[in-house]
Amino acid sequence: MDSIRVFAPATVANVTCGFDILGFAVENPGDEIVVKTCTKPGVIIKEIKGDAGRLSHAVHENTATISILNYLDHVGSDAGLEIYLYKKMPFGSGLGSSAASSVAGVFAVNELMGQKLRTEELLKFALEGERVASGSAHADNVAPSLLGGFVLIRSYDPLDIIKIKTPEKLHAVIIHPEIEINTKDARNILKKNVPIKSAIRQWGNVGGLIAGLTMNDFGLISRSMEDVIIEPVRSMLIPGFDQVKSSALEAGALGCGISGSGPSMFALSTAVDLATEIGHAMQDQFAQIGIKSEIFISEINQQGPIILD
Ligand code: HSE
């Protein structure tokens, strides 16, 4: 094999109560990468499309190639690789765009090299790309994009990633309003200390959400989708947040919150038709304050990255 094209999915991180520890992958959107081998050793970015010229072509600055370089270093390879990156989702959207590119890149190169490492072992390389993109190596986008499914990061040191079973009927709607939020900024505004009362409520919700997912208990999922720590701060960055969230809940969502660091918001529902209705209700609210938005409806993507050709 001397060329490969890989798709890696977007992700919803945090999932309300699970800041930095919960995330799930969606079917669409996602990023694509083509990696070709060449005779001259070293990694070179040949083309980036869909970024409106905003991404660096310098391999030590681009999240996808940072991950690839870390991988090559680890396996002791001086392979010659040409990278073609196709961004298929908006920047600063809260959909895990940088994570999807990192995952696609490192997954593609591992395939080209005859799967030198297991998929789970690729996580630490993709995390290096995330560290550069957002100033922190949080795994709640990278892990679900790489492994697929709904993921709990039980521990960062050492990394302990657990895939959580989810009800088959579960559908997500993501709405991306046409505004941009930089993850670094959205992390910097967070309070550094959490009152014990809020912490107790939050970890009760995390436990409840995980239990609800594994037990197919939609009532419990719904009750647990509450974030008393991060959302009250970050929601101020999203115009119309309260109205949009209320409209999702009124339309029948199990719960609704910020996707990652925003501005995208997500809601969970029990059926695809209902998810579509919820999405339209949310979109109407954004429209009322003059904000255009795009909707994505998806089951939980259990697969993670896929080889396109
Ligand atoms: N957990 C991260 C955050 C996800 O909320 O900052 C960023 O996409």
PDB file of C-alpha atoms and ligand atoms in Angstrom:
ATOM      1  CA  MET A   1       0.000   0.000   0.000  1.00  0.00           C
ATOM      2  CA  ASP A   2       1.475   3.398  -0.916  1.00  0.00           C
ATOM      3  CA  SER A   3      -1.550   5.658  -0.409  1.00  0.00           C
ATOM      4  CA  ILE A   4      -4.510   5.724   1.949  1.00  0.00           C
ATOM      5  CA  ARG A   5      -7.543   7.960   2.542  1.00  0.00           C
ATOM      6  CA  VAL A   6      -9.036   7.981   6.046  1.00  0.00           C
ATOM      7  CA  PHE A   7     -12.102   9.648   7.570  1.00  0.00           C
ATOM      8  CA  ALA A   8     -12.196  10.419  11.311  1.00  0.00           C
ATOM      9  CA  PRO A   9     -15.409  11.570  12.968  1.00  0.00           C
ATOM     10  CA  ALA A  10     -16.368  14.700  14.838  1.00  0.00           C
ATOM     11  CA  THR A  11     -17.131  14.301  18.517  1.00  0.00           C
ATOM     12  CA  VAL A  12     -19.234  15.787  21.285  1.00  0.00           C
ATOM     13  CA  ALA A  13     -17.002  16.266  24.320  1.00  0.00           C
ATOM     14  CA  ASN A  14     -18.076  16.801  27.943  1.00  0.00           C
ATOM     15  CA  VAL A  15     -21.672  15.589  27.291  1.00  0.00           C
ATOM     16  CA  THR A  16     -22.931  18.101  29.901  1.00  0.00           C
ATOM     17  CA  CYS A  17     -21.628  16.897  33.288  1.00  0.00           C
ATOM     18  CA  GLY A  18     -18.392  15.183  32.144  1.00  0.00           C
ATOM     19  CA  PHE A  19     -15.921  18.019  31.528  1.00  0.00           C
ATOM     20  CA  ASP A  20     -12.770  16.486  30.016  1.00  0.00           C
ATOM     21  CA  ILE A  21     -13.882  12.931  30.844  1.00  0.00           C
ATOM     22  CA  LEU A  22     -16.864  12.113  28.579  1.00  0.00           C
ATOM     23  CA  GLY A  23     -17.252  12.225  24.817  1.00  0.00           C
ATOM     24  CA  PHE A  24     -18.935  10.433  21.945  1.00  0.00           C
ATOM     25  CA  ALA A  25     -18.340  10.146  18.219  1.00  0.00           C
ATOM     26  CA  VAL A  26     -20.922  11.048  15.579  1.00  0.00           C
ATOM     27  CA  GLU A  27     -21.429   9.790  12.018  1.00  0.00           C
ATOM     28  CA  ASN A  28     -20.931  13.199  10.465  1.00  0.00           C
ATOM     29  CA  PRO A  29     -19.250  15.597   9.997  1.00  0.00           C
ATOM     30  CA  GLY A  30     -15.604  14.536  10.124  1.00  0.00           C
ATOM     31  CA  ASP A  31     -12.217  15.218   8.547  1.00  0.00           C
ATOM     32  CA  GLU A  32     -10.423  13.316   5.791  1.00  0.00           C
ATOM     33  CA  ILE A  33      -6.748  12.827   5.205  1.00  0.00           C
ATOM     34  CA  VAL A  34      -4.804  11.251   2.359  1.00  0.00           C
ATOM     35  CA  VAL A  35      -1.294  10.005   3.131  1.00  0.00           C
ATOM     36  CA  LYS A  36       1.028   8.934   0.325  1.00  0.00           C
ATOM     37  CA  THR A  37       4.456   7.403   0.690  1.00  0.00           C
ATOM     38  CA  CYS A  38       7.336   8.986  -1.202  1.00  0.00           C
ATOM     39  CA  THR A  39      11.010   8.156  -1.558  1.00  0.00           C
ATOM     40  CA  LYS A  40      12.410  11.264   0.142  1.00  0.00           C
ATOM     41  CA  PRO A  41      12.434  10.749   3.960  1.00  0.00           C
ATOM     42  CA  GLY A  42      10.393  13.202   6.054  1.00  0.00           C
ATOM     43  CA  VAL A  43       6.823  14.431   6.326  1.00  0.00           C
ATOM     44  CA  ILE A  44       5.502  17.197   4.107  1.00  0.00           C
ATOM     45  CA  ILE A  45       2.045  18.786   3.883  1.00  0.00           C
ATOM     46  CA  LYS A  46       1.173  18.972   0.190  1.00  0.00           C
ATOM     47  CA  GLU A  47      -2.373  20.303   0.426  1.00  0.00           C
ATOM     48  CA  ILE A  48      -4.958  21.530   2.925  1.00  0.00           C
ATOM     49  CA  LYS A  49      -8.497  22.215   1.772  1.00  0.00           C
ATOM     50  CA  GLY A  50     -11.576  23.455   3.625  1.00  0.00           C
ATOM     51  CA  ASP A  51      -9.633  25.639   6.079  1.00  0.00           C
ATOM     52  CA  ALA A  52      -9.956  28.932   4.207  1.00  0.00           C
ATOM     53  CA  GLY A  53      -6.168  29.193   4.332  1.00  0.00           C
ATOM     54  CA  ARG A  54      -6.042  29.252   8.133  1.00  0.00           C
ATOM     55  CA  LEU A  55      -4.046  26.151   8.956  1.00  0.00           C
ATOM     56  CA  SER A  56      -0.282  26.055   9.021  1.00  0.00           C
ATOM     57  CA  HIS A  57       1.520  23.970   6.400  1.00  0.00           C
ATOM     58  CA  ALA A  58       4.502  23.714   8.782  1.00  0.00           C
ATOM     59  CA  VAL A  59       4.586  20.132  10.021  1.00  0.00           C
ATOM     60  CA  HIS A  60       5.497  21.117  13.595  1.00  0.00           C
ATOM     61  CA  GLU A  61       2.503  23.465  13.811  1.00  0.00           C
ATOM     62  CA  ASN A  62      -0.247  21.405  12.219  1.00  0.00           C
ATOM     63  CA  THR A  63      -2.117  19.094  14.613  1.00  0.00           C
ATOM     64  CA  ALA A  64      -2.318  16.195  12.147  1.00  0.00           C
ATOM     65  CA  THR A  65       1.390  16.194  11.342  1.00  0.00           C
ATOM     66  CA  ILE A  66       2.426  16.771  14.957  1.00  0.00           C
ATOM     67  CA  SER A  67       0.620  13.522  15.789  1.00  0.00           C
ATOM     68  CA  ILE A  68       2.174  11.750  12.806  1.00  0.00           C
ATOM     69  CA  LEU A  69       5.695  12.940  13.689  1.00  0.00           C
ATOM     70  CA  ASN A  70       5.258  11.726  17.273  1.00  0.00           C
ATOM     71  CA  TYR A  71       4.138   8.345  15.969  1.00  0.00           C
ATOM     72  CA  LEU A  72       7.054   8.045  13.506  1.00  0.00           C
ATOM     73  CA  ASP A  73       9.484   8.986  16.239  1.00  0.00           C
ATOM     74  CA  HIS A  74       8.033   6.310  18.516  1.00  0.00           C
ATOM     75  CA  VAL A  75       8.220   3.525  15.919  1.00  0.00           C
ATOM     76  CA  GLY A  76      11.671   4.706  14.776  1.00  0.00           C
ATOM     77  CA  SER A  77      10.705   5.378  11.154  1.00  0.00           C
ATOM     78  CA  ASP A  78      12.127   7.967   8.790  1.00  0.00           C
ATOM     79  CA  ALA A  79       9.452   7.267   6.165  1.00  0.00           C
ATOM     80  CA  GLY A  80       8.777   9.803   3.441  1.00  0.00           C
ATOM     81  CA  LEU A  81       5.116  10.879   3.648  1.00  0.00           C
ATOM     82  CA  GLU A  82       3.004  13.386   1.749  1.00  0.00           C
ATOM     83  CA  ILE A  83      -0.071  14.668   3.579  1.00  0.00           C
ATOM     84  CA  TYR A  84      -3.295  15.959   2.012  1.00  0.00           C
ATOM     85  CA  LEU A  85      -5.750  17.259   4.636  1.00  0.00           C
ATOM     86  CA  TYR A  86      -9.426  17.878   3.877  1.00  0.00           C
ATOM     87  CA  LYS A  87     -11.186  19.814   6.647  1.00  0.00           C
ATOM     88  CA  LYS A  88     -14.883  19.052   6.505  1.00  0.00           C
ATOM     89  CA  MET A  89     -16.041  20.854   9.603  1.00  0.00           C
ATOM     90  CA  PRO A  90     -15.889  24.396  10.874  1.00  0.00           C
ATOM     91  CA  PHE A  91     -13.083  25.736  13.072  1.00  0.00           C
ATOM     92  CA  GLY A  92     -13.675  26.645  16.683  1.00  0.00           C
ATOM     93  CA  SER A  93     -17.020  24.872  16.494  1.00  0.00           C
ATOM     94  CA  GLY A  94     -16.884  22.545  19.498  1.00  0.00           C
ATOM     95  CA  LEU A  95     -17.021  19.489  17.250  1.00  0.00           C
ATOM     96  CA  GLY A  96     -13.476  18.297  17.865  1.00  0.00           C
ATOM     97  CA  SER A  97     -12.075  19.429  14.547  1.00  0.00           C
ATOM     98  CA  SER A  98      -8.409  19.334  15.547  1.00  0.00           C
ATOM     99  CA  ALA A  99      -8.893  15.941  17.222  1.00  0.00           C
ATOM    100  CA  ALA A 100     -10.470  14.459  14.081  1.00  0.00           C
ATOM    101  CA  SER A 101      -7.521  15.614  11.959  1.00  0.00           C
ATOM    102  CA  SER A 102      -4.991  14.220  14.439  1.00  0.00           C
ATOM    103  CA  VAL A 103      -6.816  10.913  14.664  1.00  0.00           C
ATOM    104  CA  ALA A 104      -7.221  10.608  10.895  1.00  0.00           C
ATOM    105  CA  GLY A 105      -3.516  11.332  10.408  1.00  0.00           C
ATOM    106  CA  VAL A 106      -2.065   8.943  12.923  1.00  0.00           C
ATOM    107  CA  PHE A 107      -4.564   6.194  12.058  1.00  0.00           C
ATOM    108  CA  ALA A 108      -3.748   6.520   8.343  1.00  0.00           C
ATOM    109  CA  VAL A 109       0.005   6.324   8.902  1.00  0.00           C
ATOM    110  CA  ASN A 110      -0.312   3.313  11.209  1.00  0.00           C
ATOM    111  CA  GLU A 111      -2.304   1.529   8.486  1.00  0.00           C
ATOM    112  CA  LEU A 112       0.313   2.435   5.850  1.00  0.00           C
ATOM    113  CA  MET A 113       2.978   0.980   8.138  1.00  0.00           C
ATOM    114  CA  GLY A 114       1.142  -2.327   8.429  1.00  0.00           C
ATOM    115  CA  GLN A 115      -0.524  -1.600  11.793  1.00  0.00           C
ATOM    116  CA  LYS A 116       2.656  -1.471  13.842  1.00  0.00           C
ATOM    117  CA  LEU A 117       0.557  -0.411  16.846  1.00  0.00           C
ATOM    118  CA  ARG A 118      -2.924  -1.271  18.106  1.00  0.00           C
ATOM    119  CA  THR A 119      -5.557   1.437  17.637  1.00  0.00           C
ATOM    120  CA  GLU A 120      -5.694   2.176  21.397  1.00  0.00           C
ATOM    121  CA  GLU A 121      -1.946   2.770  21.363  1.00  0.00           C
ATOM    122  CA  LEU A 122      -2.377   5.620  18.869  1.00  0.00           C
ATOM    123  CA  LEU A 123      -4.174   7.755  21.428  1.00  0.00           C
ATOM    124  CA  LYS A 124      -1.083   9.301  22.975  1.00  0.00           C
ATOM    125  CA  PHE A 125       0.158  10.537  19.588  1.00  0.00           C
ATOM    126  CA  ALA A 126      -3.184  12.099  18.667  1.00  0.00           C
ATOM    127  CA  LEU A 127      -3.209  13.757  22.090  1.00  0.00           C
ATOM    128  CA  GLU A 128       0.007  15.609  21.249  1.00  0.00           C
ATOM    129  CA  GLY A 129      -1.795  17.288  18.340  1.00  0.00           C
ATOM    130  CA  GLU A 130      -4.621  18.258  20.699  1.00  0.00           C
ATOM    131  CA  ARG A 131      -2.129  19.723  23.174  1.00  0.00           C
ATOM    132  CA  VAL A 132      -0.813  22.103  20.545  1.00  0.00           C
ATOM    133  CA  ALA A 133      -4.278  22.982  19.188  1.00  0.00           C
ATOM    134  CA  SER A 134      -5.942  23.815  22.483  1.00  0.00           C
ATOM    135  CA  GLY A 135      -3.150  24.136  25.027  1.00  0.00           C
ATOM    136  CA  SER A 136      -4.245  21.023  26.870  1.00  0.00           C
ATOM    137  CA  ALA A 137      -4.033  17.313  26.088  1.00  0.00           C
ATOM    138  CA  HIS A 138      -7.650  16.539  26.963  1.00  0.00           C
ATOM    139  CA  ALA A 139      -8.778  13.216  25.507  1.00  0.00           C
ATOM    140  CA  ASP A 140     -12.559  13.631  25.375  1.00  0.00           C
ATOM    141  CA  ASN A 141     -12.516  14.430  21.631  1.00  0.00           C
ATOM    142  CA  VAL A 142      -9.512  12.359  20.560  1.00  0.00           C
ATOM    143  CA  ALA A 143     -10.523   9.131  22.352  1.00  0.00           C
ATOM    144  CA  PRO A 144     -14.065   8.828  20.920  1.00  0.00           C
ATOM    145  CA  SER A 145     -12.882   9.919  17.472  1.00  0.00           C
ATOM    146  CA  LEU A 146     -10.208   7.191  17.538  1.00  0.00           C
ATOM    147  CA  LEU A 147     -12.091   4.416  19.304  1.00  0.00           C
ATOM    148  CA  GLY A 148     -15.660   5.244  18.279  1.00  0.00           C
ATOM    149  CA  GLY A 149     -18.593   5.069  20.664  1.00  0.00           C
ATOM    150  CA  PHE A 150     -19.228   6.801  23.966  1.00  0.00           C
ATOM    151  CA  VAL A 151     -16.070   7.059  26.015  1.00  0.00           C
ATOM    152  CA  LEU A 152     -15.228   7.701  29.669  1.00  0.00           C
ATOM    153  CA  ILE A 153     -11.726   8.846  30.560  1.00  0.00           C
ATOM    154  CA  ARG A 154     -11.605   7.447  34.072  1.00  0.00           C
ATOM    155  CA  SER A 155      -8.043   8.617  34.578  1.00  0.00           C
ATOM    156  CA  TYR A 156      -5.432  10.660  32.717  1.00  0.00           C
ATOM    157  CA  ASP A 157      -2.453   9.444  34.710  1.00  0.00           C
ATOM    158  CA  PRO A 158      -2.236   6.671  33.845  1.00  0.00           C
ATOM    159  CA  LEU A 159      -4.626   6.892  30.893  1.00  0.00           C
ATOM    160  CA  ASP A 160      -7.643   4.672  31.536  1.00  0.00           C
ATOM    161  CA  ILE A 161     -10.257   4.846  28.807  1.00  0.00           C
ATOM    162  CA  ILE A 162     -13.524   2.971  29.064  1.00  0.00           C
ATOM    163  CA  LYS A 163     -16.082   2.505  26.302  1.00  0.00           C
ATOM    164  CA  ILE A 164     -19.611   2.843  27.583  1.00  0.00           C
ATOM    165  CA  LYS A 165     -22.456   0.856  26.039  1.00  0.00           C
ATOM    166  CA  THR A 166     -25.254   3.111  24.804  1.00  0.00           C
ATOM    167  CA  PRO A 167     -28.907   2.439  23.987  1.00  0.00           C
ATOM    168  CA  GLU A 168     -29.435   1.630  20.289  1.00  0.00           C
ATOM    169  CA  LYS A 169     -32.236   4.185  20.036  1.00  0.00           C
ATOM    170  CA  LEU A 170     -30.019   7.033  21.205  1.00  0.00           C
ATOM    171  CA  HIS A 171     -29.610   9.833  18.649  1.00  0.00           C
ATOM    172  CA  ALA A 172     -27.727  13.080  18.879  1.00  0.00           C
ATOM    173  CA  VAL A 173     -28.535  16.371  17.267  1.00  0.00           C
ATOM    174  CA  ILE A 174     -25.763  18.916  17.015  1.00  0.00           C
ATOM    175  CA  ILE A 175     -26.402  22.487  16.054  1.00  0.00           C
ATOM    176  CA  HIS A 176     -23.547  24.680  14.954  1.00  0.00           C
ATOM    177  CA  PRO A 177     -24.321  28.408  15.101  1.00  0.00           C
ATOM    178  CA  GLU A 178     -22.192  30.563  12.831  1.00  0.00           C
ATOM    179  CA  ILE A 179     -19.984  31.937  15.560  1.00  0.00           C
ATOM    180  CA  GLU A 180     -16.528  30.817  16.623  1.00  0.00           C
ATOM    181  CA  ILE A 181     -15.114  30.051  20.061  1.00  0.00           C
ATOM    182  CA  ASN A 182     -11.466  29.311  20.636  1.00  0.00           C
ATOM    183  CA  THR A 183     -11.020  26.319  22.971  1.00  0.00           C
ATOM    184  CA  LYS A 184      -7.999  27.877  24.690  1.00  0.00           C
ATOM    185  CA  ASP A 185     -10.078  30.976  25.555  1.00  0.00           C
ATOM    186  CA  ALA A 186     -13.048  28.872  26.651  1.00  0.00           C
ATOM    187  CA  ARG A 187     -10.755  26.968  29.022  1.00  0.00           C
ATOM    188  CA  ASN A 188      -9.088  30.088  30.373  1.00  0.00           C
ATOM    189  CA  ILE A 189     -12.372  31.626  31.556  1.00  0.00           C
ATOM    190  CA  LEU A 190     -13.217  28.651  33.767  1.00  0.00           C
ATOM    191  CA  LYS A 191     -13.041  29.032  37.519  1.00  0.00           C
ATOM    192  CA  LYS A 192     -10.055  27.229  39.037  1.00  0.00           C
ATOM    193  CA  ASN A 193     -11.909  26.045  42.149  1.00  0.00           C
ATOM    194  CA  VAL A 194     -15.189  24.199  42.490  1.00  0.00           C
ATOM    195  CA  PRO A 195     -17.379  24.400  45.616  1.00  0.00           C
ATOM    196  CA  ILE A 196     -17.802  20.964  47.180  1.00  0.00           C
ATOM    197  CA  LYS A 197     -21.594  21.249  46.856  1.00  0.00           C
ATOM    198  CA  SER A 198     -21.313  21.663  43.072  1.00  0.00           C
ATOM    199  CA  ALA A 199     -18.766  18.853  42.844  1.00  0.00           C
ATOM    200  CA  ILE A 200     -21.101  16.478  44.662  1.00  0.00           C
ATOM    201  CA  ARG A 201     -23.957  17.329  42.303  1.00  0.00           C
ATOM    202  CA  GLN A 202     -21.696  16.961  39.263  1.00  0.00           C
ATOM    203  CA  TRP A 203     -20.223  13.573  40.120  1.00  0.00           C
ATOM    204  CA  GLY A 204     -23.693  12.318  41.018  1.00  0.00           C
ATOM    205  CA  ASN A 205     -24.733  13.304  37.510  1.00  0.00           C
ATOM    206  CA  VAL A 206     -21.709  11.652  35.885  1.00  0.00           C
ATOM    207  CA  GLY A 207     -22.456   8.395  37.692  1.00  0.00           C
ATOM    208  CA  GLY A 208     -26.139   8.737  36.804  1.00  0.00           C
ATOM    209  CA  LEU A 209     -25.444   9.371  33.129  1.00  0.00           C
ATOM    210  CA  ILE A 210     -23.145   6.362  32.814  1.00  0.00           C
ATOM    211  CA  ALA A 211     -25.595   4.142  34.703  1.00  0.00           C
ATOM    212  CA  GLY A 212     -28.500   5.421  32.593  1.00  0.00           C
ATOM    213  CA  LEU A 213     -26.658   4.703  29.348  1.00  0.00           C
ATOM    214  CA  THR A 214     -25.663   1.182  30.303  1.00  0.00           C
ATOM    215  CA  MET A 215     -29.112   0.376  31.763  1.00  0.00           C
ATOM    216  CA  ASN A 216     -31.087   1.888  28.832  1.00  0.00           C
ATOM    217  CA  ASP A 217     -32.786   4.108  31.399  1.00  0.00           C
ATOM    218  CA  PHE A 218     -33.771   7.230  29.474  1.00  0.00           C
ATOM    219  CA  GLY A 219     -35.285   8.903  32.549  1.00  0.00           C
ATOM    220  CA  LEU A 220     -31.989   8.571  34.380  1.00  0.00           C
ATOM    221  CA  ILE A 221     -30.031   9.799  31.340  1.00  0.00           C
ATOM    222  CA  SER A 222     -32.315  12.807  31.164  1.00  0.00           C
ATOM    223  CA  ARG A 223     -32.059  13.667  34.895  1.00  0.00           C
ATOM    224  CA  SER A 224     -28.288  13.343  34.781  1.00  0.00           C
ATOM    225  CA  MET A 225     -27.675  15.643  31.808  1.00  0.00           C
ATOM    226  CA  GLU A 226     -26.960  18.650  33.981  1.00  0.00           C
ATOM    227  CA  ASP A 227     -23.731  20.616  34.255  1.00  0.00           C
ATOM    228  CA  VAL A 228     -23.540  22.905  37.279  1.00  0.00           C
ATOM    229  CA  ILE A 229     -19.838  23.759  36.896  1.00  0.00           C
ATOM    230  CA  ILE A 230     -18.831  24.553  33.311  1.00  0.00           C
ATOM    231  CA  GLU A 231     -22.063  25.449  31.500  1.00  0.00           C
ATOM    232  CA  PRO A 232     -22.995  28.409  33.736  1.00  0.00           C
ATOM    233  CA  VAL A 233     -19.689  30.067  32.756  1.00  0.00           C
ATOM    234  CA  ARG A 234     -19.361  29.087  29.105  1.00  0.00           C
ATOM    235  CA  SER A 235     -23.007  29.526  28.127  1.00  0.00           C
ATOM    236  CA  MET A 236     -22.412  33.271  28.354  1.00  0.00           C
ATOM    237  CA  LEU A 237     -20.289  32.961  25.201  1.00  0.00           C
ATOM    238  CA  ILE A 238     -23.235  31.573  23.201  1.00  0.00           C
ATOM    239  CA  PRO A 239     -25.924  34.146  22.342  1.00  0.00           C
ATOM    240  CA  GLY A 240     -29.418  32.755  22.966  1.00  0.00           C
ATOM    241  CA  PHE A 241     -28.082  29.706  24.854  1.00  0.00           C
ATOM    242  CA  ASP A 242     -30.922  29.543  27.418  1.00  0.00           C
ATOM    243  CA  GLN A 243     -33.667  29.899  24.809  1.00  0.00           C
ATOM    244  CA  VAL A 244     -32.081  27.337  22.488  1.00  0.00           C
ATOM    245  CA  LYS A 245     -31.676  24.852  25.332  1.00  0.00           C
ATOM    246  CA  SER A 246     -35.268  25.382  26.508  1.00  0.00           C
ATOM    247  CA  SER A 247     -36.559  24.871  22.978  1.00  0.00           C
ATOM    248  CA  ALA A 248     -34.684  21.539  22.741  1.00  0.00           C
ATOM    249  CA  LEU A 249     -36.116  20.320  26.040  1.00  0.00           C
ATOM    250  CA  GLU A 250     -39.634  21.492  25.127  1.00  0.00           C
ATOM    251  CA  ALA A 251     -39.341  19.625  21.812  1.00  0.00           C
ATOM    252  CA  GLY A 252     -38.652  16.409  23.745  1.00  0.00           C
ATOM    253  CA  ALA A 253     -34.857  16.208  24.130  1.00  0.00           C
ATOM    254  CA  LEU A 254     -33.542  13.993  26.917  1.00  0.00           C
ATOM    255  CA  GLY A 255     -31.039  16.718  27.655  1.00  0.00           C
ATOM    256  CA  CYS A 256     -29.126  19.493  25.993  1.00  0.00           C
ATOM    257  CA  GLY A 257     -25.818  21.240  26.525  1.00  0.00           C
ATOM    258  CA  ILE A 258     -22.707  22.718  24.979  1.00  0.00           C
ATOM    259  CA  SER A 259     -20.759  20.465  22.607  1.00  0.00           C
ATOM    260  CA  GLY A 260     -17.149  20.558  23.815  1.00  0.00           C
ATOM    261  CA  SER A 261     -16.139  24.148  24.373  1.00  0.00           C
ATOM    262  CA  GLY A 262     -18.899  25.429  22.050  1.00  0.00           C
ATOM    263  CA  PRO A 263     -20.411  27.273  20.310  1.00  0.00           C
ATOM    264  CA  SER A 264     -22.102  24.113  18.987  1.00  0.00           C
ATOM    265  CA  MET A 265     -24.809  22.741  21.216  1.00  0.00           C
ATOM    266  CA  PHE A 266     -26.086  19.181  21.276  1.00  0.00           C
ATOM    267  CA  ALA A 267     -29.147  17.348  22.469  1.00  0.00           C
ATOM    268  CA  LEU A 268     -29.867  13.656  22.899  1.00  0.00           C
ATOM    269  CA  SER A 269     -33.100  11.978  21.900  1.00  0.00           C
ATOM    270  CA  THR A 270     -34.629   8.551  21.541  1.00  0.00           C
ATOM    271  CA  ALA A 271     -35.387   8.598  17.802  1.00  0.00           C
ATOM    272  CA  VAL A 272     -34.101  10.083  14.580  1.00  0.00           C
ATOM    273  CA  ASP A 273     -37.396  11.889  13.740  1.00  0.00           C
ATOM    274  CA  LEU A 274     -37.514  13.427  17.181  1.00  0.00           C
ATOM    275  CA  ALA A 275     -33.881  14.493  16.851  1.00  0.00           C
ATOM    276  CA  THR A 276     -34.769  16.282  13.610  1.00  0.00           C
ATOM    277  CA  GLU A 277     -37.688  18.103  15.270  1.00  0.00           C
ATOM    278  CA  ILE A 278     -35.473  19.107  18.171  1.00  0.00           C
ATOM    279  CA  GLY A 279     -32.837  20.386  15.757  1.00  0.00           C
ATOM    280  CA  HIS A 280     -35.370  22.551  13.954  1.00  0.00           C
ATOM    281  CA  ALA A 281     -36.703  23.962  17.224  1.00  0.00           C
ATOM    282  CA  MET A 282     -33.156  24.914  18.219  1.00  0.00           C
ATOM    283  CA  GLN A 283     -32.451  26.362  14.790  1.00  0.00           C
ATOM    284  CA  ASP A 284     -35.586  28.545  14.999  1.00  0.00           C
ATOM    285  CA  GLN A 285     -34.332  30.031  18.254  1.00  0.00           C
ATOM    286  CA  PHE A 286     -30.947  30.910  16.802  1.00  0.00           C
ATOM    287  CA  ALA A 287     -32.697  32.357  13.733  1.00  0.00           C
ATOM    288  CA  GLN A 288     -34.814  34.602  15.963  1.00  0.00           C
ATOM    289  CA  ILE A 289     -31.685  36.357  17.129  1.00  0.00           C
ATOM    290  CA  GLY A 290     -30.256  36.494  13.624  1.00  0.00           C
ATOM    291  CA  ILE A 291     -27.768  33.636  13.916  1.00  0.00           C
ATOM    292  CA  LYS A 292     -27.552  31.131  11.063  1.00  0.00           C
ATOM    293  CA  SER A 293     -26.901  27.543  12.051  1.00  0.00           C
ATOM    294  CA  GLU A 294     -26.299  24.095  10.657  1.00  0.00           C
ATOM    295  CA  ILE A 295     -27.741  20.843  12.041  1.00  0.00           C
ATOM    296  CA  PHE A 296     -26.185  17.372  12.142  1.00  0.00           C
ATOM    297  CA  ILE A 297     -28.235  14.344  13.200  1.00  0.00           C
ATOM    298  CA  SER A 298     -26.480  11.140  14.074  1.00  0.00           C
ATOM    299  CA  GLU A 299     -26.521   7.897  15.958  1.00  0.00           C
ATOM    300  CA  ILE A 300     -23.557   7.299  18.225  1.00  0.00           C
ATOM    301  CA  ASN A 301     -20.763   6.352  15.803  1.00  0.00           C
ATOM    302  CA  GLN A 302     -19.399   3.067  17.137  1.00  0.00           C
ATOM    303  CA  GLN A 303     -16.650   2.717  14.558  1.00  0.00           C
ATOM    304  CA  GLY A 304     -14.288   5.686  14.788  1.00  0.00           C
ATOM    305  CA  PRO A 305     -11.958   6.223  11.818  1.00  0.00           C
ATOM    306  CA  ILE A 306     -12.631   4.405   8.551  1.00  0.00           C
ATOM    307  CA  ILE A 307     -10.479   3.738   5.499  1.00  0.00           C
ATOM    308  CA  LEU A 308     -12.179   5.276   2.443  1.00  0.00           C
ATOM    309  CA  ASP A 309      -9.696   4.029  -0.126  1.00  0.00           C
TER     310      ASP A 309
HETATM  311  N1  HSE B   1     -13.219  19.076  27.300  1.00  0.00           N
HETATM  312  C1  HSE B   1     -12.754  20.080  26.397  1.00  0.00           C
HETATM  313  C2  HSE B   1     -13.241  21.431  26.874  1.00  0.00           C
HETATM  314  C3  HSE B   1     -13.270  19.801  25.017  1.00  0.00           C
HETATM  315  O1  HSE B   1     -14.417  21.523  27.198  1.00  0.00           O
HETATM  316  O2  HSE B   1     -12.457  22.374  26.918  1.00  0.00           O
HETATM  317  C4  HSE B   1     -12.855  20.837  24.016  1.00  0.00           C
HETATM  318  O3  HSE B   1     -13.375  20.496  22.771  1.00  0.00           O
END
